[in-house]
Tab-separated table of C-alpha atoms in Angstrom:
chain	number	residue	atom	x	y	z
L	1	MET	CA	-77.930	-136.322	150.628
L	2	ALA	CA	-77.477	-133.528	148.101
L	3	VAL	CA	-76.206	-133.551	144.543
L	4	PHE	CA	-74.409	-130.430	143.193
L	5	MET	CA	-74.721	-129.642	139.501
L	6	GLY	CA	-73.508	-126.581	137.594
L	7	LYS	CA	-75.847	-124.785	135.236
L	8	THR	CA	-75.435	-125.794	131.644
L	9	ALA	CA	-74.916	-123.502	128.727
L	10	ALA	CA	-78.588	-123.980	127.890
L	11	SER	CA	-79.432	-121.871	130.919
L	12	GLY	CA	-78.144	-118.856	129.009
L	13	GLU	CA	-76.347	-115.743	130.144
L	14	ALA	CA	-78.090	-112.571	131.161
L	15	LYS	CA	-77.452	-109.652	128.845
L	16	VAL	CA	-76.125	-106.479	130.392
L	17	ALA	CA	-78.163	-103.303	129.915
L	18	GLY	CA	-76.068	-100.944	127.796
L	19	GLU	CA	-73.484	-103.641	127.022
L	20	ARG	CA	-73.032	-102.533	123.426
L	21	SER	CA	-72.312	-98.977	124.522
L	22	LEU	CA	-69.754	-100.210	127.053
L	23	LEU	CA	-67.925	-102.362	124.512
L	24	LEU	CA	-68.061	-99.709	121.800
L	25	GLY	CA	-66.616	-97.181	124.228
L	26	ILE	CA	-63.802	-99.537	125.184
L	27	GLY	CA	-63.070	-100.210	121.510
L	28	ILE	CA	-62.911	-96.493	120.673
L	29	SER	CA	-60.686	-95.671	123.657
L	30	SER	CA	-58.399	-98.559	122.715
L	31	VAL	CA	-57.930	-97.031	119.276
L	32	GLY	CA	-56.798	-93.871	121.049
L	33	ILE	CA	-54.377	-95.823	123.225
L	34	GLY	CA	-52.984	-97.611	120.182
L	35	MET	CA	-52.241	-94.256	118.572
L	36	TYR	CA	-49.599	-93.366	121.161
L	37	ILE	CA	-48.488	-96.424	123.167
L	38	PRO	CA	-46.148	-97.831	120.448
L	39	PHE	CA	-44.421	-94.430	120.173
L	40	SER	CA	-44.691	-93.185	123.771
L	41	LEU	CA	-41.355	-91.361	124.107
L	42	VAL	CA	-41.265	-90.144	120.510
L	43	PHE	CA	-44.945	-89.174	120.661
L	44	PHE	CA	-44.577	-86.857	123.644
L	45	HIS	CA	-41.220	-85.552	122.395
L	46	HIS	CA	-42.769	-84.302	119.148
L	47	VAL	CA	-46.030	-83.140	120.732
L	48	THR	CA	-44.358	-81.038	123.441
L	49	GLY	CA	-40.977	-80.216	121.856
L	50	LEU	CA	-39.137	-81.341	125.014
L	51	SER	CA	-36.048	-83.577	124.864
L	52	LEU	CA	-36.367	-87.353	124.980
L	53	THR	CA	-34.440	-87.429	128.274
L	54	VAL	CA	-36.830	-85.012	129.959
L	55	VAL	CA	-39.877	-86.805	128.570
L	56	GLY	CA	-38.587	-90.180	129.785
L	57	LEU	CA	-37.851	-88.860	133.277
L	58	VAL	CA	-41.261	-87.223	133.620
L	59	MET	CA	-43.033	-90.357	132.383
L	60	THR	CA	-41.176	-92.528	134.914
L	61	VAL	CA	-41.920	-90.239	137.860
L	62	THR	CA	-45.571	-89.705	136.963
L	63	GLY	CA	-46.027	-93.419	136.283
L	64	LEU	CA	-44.804	-94.266	139.791
L	65	ALA	CA	-47.112	-91.601	141.208
L	66	GLY	CA	-49.960	-93.255	139.314
L	67	LEU	CA	-49.239	-96.547	141.084
L	68	ALA	CA	-49.447	-94.812	144.454
L	69	PHE	CA	-52.815	-93.341	143.446
L	70	MET	CA	-54.456	-96.714	142.691
L	71	PRO	CA	-55.567	-97.406	146.306
L	72	LEU	CA	-57.331	-94.022	146.378
L	73	ALA	CA	-59.107	-94.911	143.135
L	74	GLY	CA	-60.341	-98.123	144.765
L	75	THR	CA	-61.735	-96.128	147.687
L	76	ALA	CA	-63.442	-93.718	145.284
L	77	VAL	CA	-65.113	-96.623	143.476
L	78	ASP	CA	-66.539	-97.963	146.744
L	79	ARG	CA	-67.812	-94.548	147.747
L	80	PHE	CA	-69.196	-93.175	144.485
L	81	GLY	CA	-69.622	-96.244	142.255
L	82	ALA	CA	-67.473	-97.463	139.379
L	83	LYS	CA	-69.550	-95.825	136.646
L	84	ARG	CA	-69.107	-92.311	138.028
L	85	VAL	CA	-65.380	-92.747	138.595
L	86	ASN	CA	-65.040	-94.296	135.127
L	87	LEU	CA	-66.626	-91.205	133.561
L	88	VAL	CA	-64.338	-88.906	135.557
L	89	LEU	CA	-61.233	-90.814	134.386
L	90	TYR	CA	-62.349	-90.688	130.745
L	91	GLY	CA	-62.860	-86.935	131.130
L	92	ILE	CA	-59.400	-86.454	132.654
L	93	ARG	CA	-57.740	-88.448	129.884
L	94	ALA	CA	-59.617	-86.514	127.192
L	95	LEU	CA	-58.621	-83.177	128.745
L	96	GLY	CA	-55.020	-84.298	129.235
L	97	PHE	CA	-54.473	-85.266	125.600
L	98	ALA	CA	-56.223	-82.111	124.405
L	99	LEU	CA	-53.728	-80.063	126.453
L	100	TYR	CA	-50.534	-81.985	125.591
L	101	PRO	CA	-49.808	-79.964	122.404
L	102	PHE	CA	-49.838	-76.786	124.518
L	103	ALA	CA	-47.590	-78.205	127.301
L	104	SER	CA	-44.298	-77.077	125.786
L	105	SER	CA	-42.603	-76.167	129.077
L	106	LEU	CA	-41.357	-78.681	131.636
L	107	PRO	CA	-43.748	-77.592	134.457
L	108	ALA	CA	-46.733	-77.688	132.101
L	109	PHE	CA	-45.824	-81.093	130.683
L	110	ALA	CA	-45.161	-82.502	134.172
L	111	ALA	CA	-48.538	-81.231	135.436
L	112	VAL	CA	-50.537	-82.579	132.486
L	113	SER	CA	-48.585	-85.853	132.490
L	114	LEU	CA	-49.129	-86.343	136.220
L	115	VAL	CA	-52.891	-85.877	136.085
L	116	THR	CA	-53.194	-88.075	132.997
L	117	ALA	CA	-50.977	-90.794	134.516
L	118	LEU	CA	-53.146	-90.904	137.637
L	119	ALA	CA	-56.171	-91.578	135.425
L	120	ASP	CA	-54.372	-94.078	133.191
L	121	ARG	CA	-52.946	-96.199	136.016
L	122	SER	CA	-56.256	-96.358	137.871
L	123	PHE	CA	-58.402	-97.069	134.841
L	124	SER	CA	-57.993	-100.867	134.937
L	125	VAL	CA	-59.169	-100.936	138.570
L	126	VAL	CA	-62.255	-98.909	137.736
L	127	GLN	CA	-63.052	-100.861	134.569
L	128	GLN	CA	-62.866	-104.195	136.385
L	129	SER	CA	-65.096	-102.801	139.134
L	130	LEU	CA	-67.569	-101.588	136.512
L	131	ILE	CA	-67.812	-105.071	135.029
L	132	GLY	CA	-68.538	-106.340	138.536
L	133	GLU	CA	-71.306	-103.764	138.950
L	134	VAL	CA	-73.143	-104.436	135.700
L	135	ALA	CA	-72.697	-108.195	135.186
L	136	ARG	CA	-73.265	-111.326	137.226
L	137	GLY	CA	-72.246	-114.967	136.833
L	138	ALA	CA	-70.992	-116.141	133.460
L	139	ALA	CA	-71.772	-112.734	131.939
L	140	ARG	CA	-68.671	-111.447	133.735
L	141	ASP	CA	-66.470	-113.998	131.984
L	142	ARG	CA	-68.043	-113.147	128.639
L	143	LEU	CA	-67.507	-109.415	129.164
L	144	GLN	CA	-63.905	-109.985	130.249
L	145	ALA	CA	-63.201	-111.862	127.015
L	146	SER	CA	-64.997	-109.294	124.850
L	147	VAL	CA	-63.167	-106.409	126.492
L	148	ARG	CA	-59.767	-108.018	125.947
L	149	ALA	CA	-60.534	-108.812	122.302
L	150	LEU	CA	-61.708	-105.253	121.648
L	151	GLN	CA	-58.677	-103.780	123.397
L	152	ASN	CA	-56.319	-105.768	121.185
L	153	ALA	CA	-58.264	-104.967	118.023
L	154	GLY	CA	-58.551	-101.294	118.939
L	155	MET	CA	-54.878	-100.892	119.783
L	156	GLY	CA	-53.891	-102.602	116.530
L	157	ALA	CA	-56.207	-100.301	114.581
L	158	GLY	CA	-54.832	-97.274	116.434
L	159	ALA	CA	-51.246	-98.219	115.593
L	160	LEU	CA	-52.174	-98.566	111.899
L	161	LEU	CA	-54.069	-95.277	111.976
L	162	VAL	CA	-51.199	-93.282	113.458
L	163	SER	CA	-48.827	-94.855	110.926
L	164	GLY	CA	-51.037	-93.484	108.165
L	165	VAL	CA	-51.217	-90.073	109.819
L	166	LEU	CA	-47.420	-89.913	110.116
L	167	ALA	CA	-47.021	-90.995	106.508
L	168	LEU	CA	-49.230	-88.081	105.398
L	169	TRP	CA	-48.116	-85.289	107.733
L	170	GLY	CA	-44.770	-86.471	109.112
L	171	THR	CA	-43.922	-85.952	112.783
L	172	GLY	CA	-46.313	-82.993	112.851
L	173	GLY	CA	-49.059	-85.591	112.705
L	174	PHE	CA	-48.408	-86.462	116.344
L	175	THR	CA	-50.280	-83.304	117.325
L	176	TYR	CA	-53.331	-84.480	115.394
L	177	THR	CA	-53.134	-87.886	117.037
L	178	ALA	CA	-53.074	-86.226	120.475
L	179	TRP	CA	-56.330	-84.483	119.659
L	180	GLY	CA	-57.618	-87.726	118.151
L	181	ASN	CA	-56.924	-89.418	121.487
L	182	ALA	CA	-58.823	-86.689	123.318
L	183	LEU	CA	-61.798	-87.182	121.004
L	184	ALA	CA	-61.656	-90.981	121.426
L	185	PHE	CA	-61.703	-90.760	125.231
L	186	ALA	CA	-64.526	-88.190	125.169
L	187	LEU	CA	-66.664	-90.404	122.905
L	188	ALA	CA	-65.930	-93.437	125.058
L	189	GLY	CA	-67.081	-91.546	128.145
L	190	LEU	CA	-70.334	-90.532	126.465
L	191	LEU	CA	-71.019	-94.137	125.493
L	192	VAL	CA	-70.234	-95.565	128.928
L	193	GLY	CA	-72.549	-92.922	130.397
L	194	ARG	CA	-75.438	-94.866	128.841
L	195	LEU	CA	-74.550	-97.987	130.827
L	196	ARG	CA	-76.903	-99.031	133.608
L	197	ALA	CA	-74.867	-99.910	136.704
L	198	VAL	CA	-76.623	-101.916	139.400
L	199	ARG	CA	-75.224	-102.054	142.902
L	200	ALA	CA	-76.783	-104.050	145.694
L	201	ALA	CA	-78.630	-101.819	148.153
L	202	GLU	CA	-76.672	-103.140	151.071
L	203	ALA	CA	-73.363	-102.296	149.395
L	204	ALA	CA	-73.867	-98.550	149.640
L	205	THR	CA	-74.515	-98.667	153.365
L	206	ALA	CA	-71.921	-101.346	154.122
L	207	ALA	CA	-69.166	-99.324	152.478
L	208	GLY	CA	-69.205	-96.844	155.334
L	209	THR	CA	-69.131	-99.281	158.240
L	210	PRO	CA	-66.016	-99.447	160.441
L	211	ASP	CA	-65.270	-103.027	159.419
L	212	THR	CA	-64.707	-102.203	155.752
L	213	GLY	CA	-61.745	-100.712	153.936
L	214	TYR	CA	-58.244	-101.905	153.195
L	215	ARG	CA	-58.091	-103.579	156.601
L	216	THR	CA	-60.722	-105.974	155.286
L	217	VAL	CA	-58.585	-106.730	152.238
L	218	LEU	CA	-55.473	-107.362	154.329
L	219	ARG	CA	-57.392	-109.795	156.548
L	220	ASP	CA	-58.682	-111.765	153.551
L	221	ARG	CA	-55.878	-114.312	153.207
L	222	PRO	CA	-57.443	-116.256	150.295
L	223	PHE	CA	-57.763	-113.064	148.252
L	224	LEU	CA	-54.202	-112.046	149.068
L	225	GLY	CA	-53.135	-115.520	147.951
L	226	LEU	CA	-55.063	-114.998	144.710
L	227	THR	CA	-53.271	-111.677	144.224
L	228	ALA	CA	-49.872	-113.285	144.855
L	229	ALA	CA	-50.671	-116.065	142.353
L	230	ASN	CA	-51.624	-113.439	139.789
L	231	PHE	CA	-48.312	-111.644	140.336
L	232	LEU	CA	-46.511	-114.841	139.292
L	233	THR	CA	-48.655	-115.094	136.160
L	234	ALA	CA	-48.370	-111.356	135.449
L	235	LEU	CA	-44.601	-111.723	135.082
L	236	GLY	CA	-45.388	-113.964	132.116
L	237	TYR	CA	-47.633	-111.303	130.585
L	238	SER	CA	-44.587	-109.008	130.450
L	239	ALA	CA	-42.450	-111.594	128.645
L	240	LEU	CA	-43.609	-110.891	125.086
L	241	SER	CA	-43.013	-107.143	125.210
L	242	VAL	CA	-39.917	-107.006	127.448
L	243	LEU	CA	-37.987	-110.301	127.325
L	244	PHE	CA	-38.805	-111.654	123.867
L	245	PRO	CA	-37.094	-108.899	121.814
L	246	LEU	CA	-33.924	-109.058	123.954
L	247	TYR	CA	-33.823	-112.848	123.817
L	248	LEU	CA	-34.157	-112.853	120.026
L	249	SER	CA	-31.372	-110.365	119.432
L	250	THR	CA	-28.843	-111.451	122.081
L	251	TRP	CA	-29.268	-115.207	122.578
L	252	LEU	CA	-30.800	-116.477	119.334
L	253	THR	CA	-29.217	-113.730	117.174
L	254	ALA	CA	-32.428	-113.744	115.133
L	255	PRO	CA	-33.584	-110.767	113.045
L	256	ASP	CA	-35.458	-108.053	114.936
L	257	SER	CA	-38.302	-108.299	112.426
L	258	LEU	CA	-39.417	-111.494	114.198
L	259	THR	CA	-40.434	-109.380	117.183
L	260	GLY	CA	-42.931	-107.493	115.053
L	261	ALA	CA	-44.197	-110.769	113.596
L	262	ALA	CA	-44.694	-112.219	117.071
L	263	PHE	CA	-46.647	-109.156	118.193
L	264	THR	CA	-48.795	-109.359	115.078
L	265	VAL	CA	-49.619	-113.036	115.654
L	266	ASN	CA	-50.443	-112.344	119.300
L	267	THR	CA	-52.644	-109.340	118.520
L	268	VAL	CA	-54.516	-111.025	115.650
L	269	LEU	CA	-55.229	-114.157	117.707
L	270	CYS	CA	-56.365	-112.150	120.745
L	271	ALA	CA	-58.700	-110.028	118.641
L	272	GLY	CA	-59.873	-112.827	116.340
L	273	ILE	CA	-60.439	-115.869	118.540
L	274	GLY	CA	-60.335	-114.484	122.085
L	275	VAL	CA	-64.108	-114.503	122.547
L	276	LEU	CA	-64.386	-117.940	120.911
L	277	ILE	CA	-61.787	-119.517	123.212
L	278	ALA	CA	-63.299	-117.924	126.301
L	279	GLY	CA	-66.754	-119.125	125.235
L	280	ARG	CA	-65.497	-122.688	124.851
L	281	VAL	CA	-63.939	-122.580	128.315
L	282	ARG	CA	-67.098	-121.077	129.805
L	283	ARG	CA	-69.434	-123.608	128.193
L	284	SER	CA	-67.263	-126.482	129.394
L	285	GLY	CA	-68.370	-125.652	132.932
L	286	ALA	CA	-64.775	-125.451	134.157
L	287	ARG	CA	-64.264	-123.694	137.450
L	288	ARG	CA	-62.583	-120.332	137.089
L	289	THR	CA	-59.683	-121.397	139.278
L	290	ARG	CA	-59.023	-124.409	137.067
L	291	SER	CA	-59.311	-122.593	133.746
L	292	ALA	CA	-57.016	-119.832	135.050
L	293	ALA	CA	-54.589	-122.563	136.180
L	294	LEU	CA	-54.768	-124.095	132.687
L	295	GLY	CA	-53.819	-120.741	131.227
L	296	ALA	CA	-50.811	-120.576	133.560
L	297	LEU	CA	-49.788	-124.094	132.503
L	298	LEU	CA	-49.917	-123.064	128.833
L	299	PHE	CA	-47.659	-120.145	129.733
L	300	ALA	CA	-45.252	-122.591	131.386
L	301	ALA	CA	-45.288	-124.808	128.295
L	302	ALA	CA	-44.401	-121.824	126.075
L	303	PHE	CA	-41.559	-120.827	128.396
L	304	VAL	CA	-40.166	-124.368	128.435
L	305	GLY	CA	-40.354	-124.270	124.628
L	306	GLN	CA	-38.134	-121.187	124.665
L	307	ILE	CA	-35.607	-123.021	126.847
L	308	VAL	CA	-35.530	-125.961	124.419
L	309	LEU	CA	-35.196	-123.603	121.452
L	310	GLY	CA	-32.399	-121.692	123.167
L	311	THR	CA	-30.566	-124.936	123.875
L	312	LEU	CA	-30.840	-126.484	120.405
L	313	ARG	CA	-30.513	-123.253	118.391
L	314	PRO	CA	-31.551	-124.778	115.054
L	315	GLY	CA	-31.349	-123.074	111.678
L	316	ARG	CA	-33.281	-119.961	110.739
L	317	THR	CA	-36.292	-121.745	109.229
L	318	ALA	CA	-36.668	-124.152	112.147
L	319	THR	CA	-36.273	-121.266	114.597
L	320	LEU	CA	-38.986	-119.294	112.812
L	321	ILE	CA	-41.424	-122.247	112.937
L	322	ALA	CA	-40.623	-122.990	116.577
L	323	LEU	CA	-41.106	-119.351	117.587
L	324	LEU	CA	-44.452	-119.262	115.785
L	325	VAL	CA	-45.645	-122.359	117.667
L	326	ILE	CA	-44.398	-120.954	120.979
L	327	VAL	CA	-46.161	-117.623	120.430
L	328	VAL	CA	-49.412	-119.440	119.572
L	329	VAL	CA	-49.204	-121.547	122.767
L	330	TYR	CA	-48.373	-118.427	124.782
L	331	THR	CA	-51.337	-116.553	123.294
L	332	LEU	CA	-53.708	-119.463	124.022
L	333	GLY	CA	-52.534	-119.313	127.632
L	334	GLU	CA	-53.349	-115.606	127.681
L	335	LEU	CA	-56.793	-116.171	126.163
L	336	VAL	CA	-57.666	-118.943	128.640
L	337	HIS	CA	-56.261	-117.230	131.738
L	338	SER	CA	-57.333	-113.621	131.281
L	339	PRO	CA	-61.182	-113.877	131.284
L	340	SER	CA	-61.262	-116.489	134.051
L	341	GLY	CA	-58.651	-114.737	136.182
L	342	GLY	CA	-60.358	-111.372	135.775
L	343	ALA	CA	-63.836	-112.703	136.590
L	344	LEU	CA	-62.391	-114.673	139.517
L	345	SER	CA	-60.915	-111.539	141.100
L	346	VAL	CA	-64.084	-109.481	140.532
L	347	SER	CA	-66.345	-112.187	141.969
L	348	ALA	CA	-64.098	-112.914	144.959
L	349	ALA	CA	-64.297	-109.283	146.055
L	350	PRO	CA	-67.157	-108.328	148.418
L	351	GLU	CA	-69.385	-105.827	146.656
L	352	ALA	CA	-69.184	-103.176	149.377
L	353	VAL	CA	-65.399	-102.903	149.050
L	354	ARG	CA	-64.875	-104.220	145.522
L	355	GLY	CA	-62.928	-101.143	144.461
L	356	ARG	CA	-60.379	-101.577	147.238
L	357	TYR	CA	-60.073	-105.300	146.574
L	358	LEU	CA	-59.475	-104.805	142.852
L	359	ALA	CA	-57.023	-101.976	143.461
L	360	THR	CA	-55.003	-104.454	145.527
L	361	TYR	CA	-55.333	-107.146	142.850
L	362	GLN	CA	-54.343	-104.823	139.991
L	363	LEU	CA	-51.180	-103.863	141.858
L	364	SER	CA	-49.942	-107.381	141.082
L	365	TYR	CA	-49.945	-106.488	137.374
L	366	SER	CA	-48.348	-103.100	137.972
L	367	LEU	CA	-45.609	-104.460	140.229
L	368	ALA	CA	-44.841	-107.274	137.792
L	369	GLY	CA	-44.624	-104.783	134.935
L	370	ALA	CA	-42.299	-102.539	136.946
L	371	LEU	CA	-40.053	-105.423	138.062
L	372	ALA	CA	-39.887	-107.257	134.719
L	373	PRO	CA	-37.308	-105.111	132.852
L	374	SER	CA	-34.622	-105.215	135.570
L	375	LEU	CA	-35.317	-108.873	136.453
L	376	PHE	CA	-35.242	-110.110	132.869
L	377	THR	CA	-32.123	-108.194	131.872
L	378	ALA	CA	-30.235	-109.364	134.984
L	379	LEU	CA	-31.125	-113.013	134.354
L	380	LEU	CA	-30.450	-112.713	130.627
L	381	ALA	CA	-26.940	-111.466	131.366
L	382	VAL	CA	-26.213	-114.789	133.122
L	383	ASP	CA	-27.810	-117.132	130.567
L	384	GLY	CA	-30.405	-116.530	127.877
L	385	ARG	CA	-32.483	-119.477	129.074
L	386	LEU	CA	-32.511	-118.487	132.741
L	387	PRO	CA	-35.330	-115.906	132.623
L	388	TRP	CA	-37.548	-118.416	130.795
L	389	ALA	CA	-36.795	-121.008	133.496
L	390	VAL	CA	-37.779	-118.530	136.212
L	391	LEU	CA	-40.970	-117.670	134.342
L	392	ALA	CA	-41.830	-121.371	133.878
L	393	VAL	CA	-41.410	-122.034	137.602
L	394	ALA	CA	-43.475	-118.926	138.414
L	395	ALA	CA	-46.296	-120.030	136.089
L	396	LEU	CA	-46.322	-123.545	137.558
L	397	GLY	CA	-46.403	-122.025	141.047
L	398	ALA	CA	-49.345	-119.843	140.047
L	399	ALA	CA	-51.271	-122.856	138.689
L	400	LEU	CA	-50.660	-124.831	141.877
L	401	ALA	CA	-51.656	-121.880	144.059
L	402	LEU	CA	-54.915	-121.399	142.153
L	403	LEU	CA	-55.858	-125.046	142.639
L	404	ARG	CA	-55.043	-124.922	146.355
L	405	LEU	CA	-57.024	-121.693	146.809
L	406	GLU	CA	-60.120	-123.137	145.153
L	407	ARG	CA	-61.742	-124.451	148.339
L	408	HIS	CA	-60.957	-121.253	150.279
L	409	LEU	CA	-62.499	-118.782	147.824
L	410	PRO	CA	-66.243	-117.976	147.721
L	411	ALA	CA	-68.275	-120.456	145.679
L	412	GLU	CA	-69.730	-117.654	143.533
L	413	ALA	CA	-66.179	-116.690	142.567
L	414	VAL	CA	-65.022	-120.193	141.692
L	415	HIS	CA	-68.136	-121.095	139.650
L	416	ALA	CA	-69.211	-118.967	136.707
L	417	GLU	CA	-72.731	-120.200	137.371
L	418	PRO	CA	-73.925	-120.959	140.924
L	419	PRO	CA	-74.266	-124.694	141.620
L	420	VAL	CA	-77.782	-126.062	141.731
L	421	VAL	CA	-78.617	-128.213	144.755
L	422	LEU	CA	-80.914	-131.170	144.143
L	423	LYS	CA	-82.186	-132.609	147.413
L	424	ALA	CA	-83.223	-136.228	147.544
L	425	SER	CA	-86.741	-136.948	148.814
L	426	ALA	CA	-86.994	-137.924	152.454
L	427	ALA	CA	-89.114	-140.945	151.599
L	428	PRO	CA	-89.800	-142.842	148.371
L	429	VAL	CA	-93.045	-142.059	146.580
L	430	PRO	CA	-95.236	-145.154	146.408
L	431	VAL	CA	-96.238	-146.315	142.964
L	432	THR	CA	-99.758	-147.682	142.606
L	433	ALA	CA	-101.151	-149.726	139.754
L	434	ALA	CA	-103.673	-147.988	137.549
L	435	GLY	CA	-107.201	-149.265	137.754
């Protein structure tokens, strides 16, 4: 007979060598991202002088090319290690933004945009792989939460910074922000270069054996199921940025300013309490599959709340309060799901081919993001509540799939800490009286 017990929080979590440098680099690069993401089309229009139509077309084409490049990035990670590829991508992004102000012709802008898009699209794959290389057990969950909090804080700070730059120098300030981005990515690369990545010795040799590669990923049905479940949840991640503004203006006829308020609440909560929430979940000993499923259920609850709100359509004050509550529930779902789901995917991937596995997994986010605009607008044209109903069903399906996959995934992926086996003695120990 054996008794299985998970490690308690008292067992502690191993610190990662160079962790502060990694997180500082991610924070700095996120500031750079925040300086251009909110103004993407306008940013590149003013930096290059090209028309908005041309900029939009180039960004669409190069973005799709970036998706096609992700599998190659996964192969590069398995061959050269995530740290090296991470440094290369930081260097490409730094060079790309340094060159943008000089890319005033269409061929030049297309070339710089293509190379930069390849690095941008693949970066999440490489970053997740890097976390898998440098952290083990519950430290992966902790790093996932810290990374997400820093990304939100950094992007918020970047958006505020570029607003100040534009207020001082007008649209000419976009050129300075492009060079600021280049500097941010260069500094981030220098900091990540101090990180100590540790790969198992057998991983380097196993990566070249005939039985590894994307064929291994395609034969791993539990991991493909995990990827499919994440696609359903990833549709929900697109709801706040894509569906929410349209729903407010067309169905609820609410002021557009509420969209900015919702984004602010989401960003502040993610940056302020993300690590705290993830720590609570981690210390509870919950299995990653179950905490990720809980996050999906909170998503579903927020989506059902939108359906109720869209049916009742109360007055402005009641609508404002209801939307605030819904955004808080939605954000809690994000904070519970993201660290557990990320660590689950990293830990379920065999180390020798982790890059390829995570490239496959990250495609679920990319495909959901690409599908969301057309799906949401088509459903919204039928009924404003319909896209929320589809999202609620998708989130419930994801939660159910995660629970069903639990017994088919590796134990080290499901448990943040490996279970401890206590074996009962074969025979009782006799007790003798003293004296």
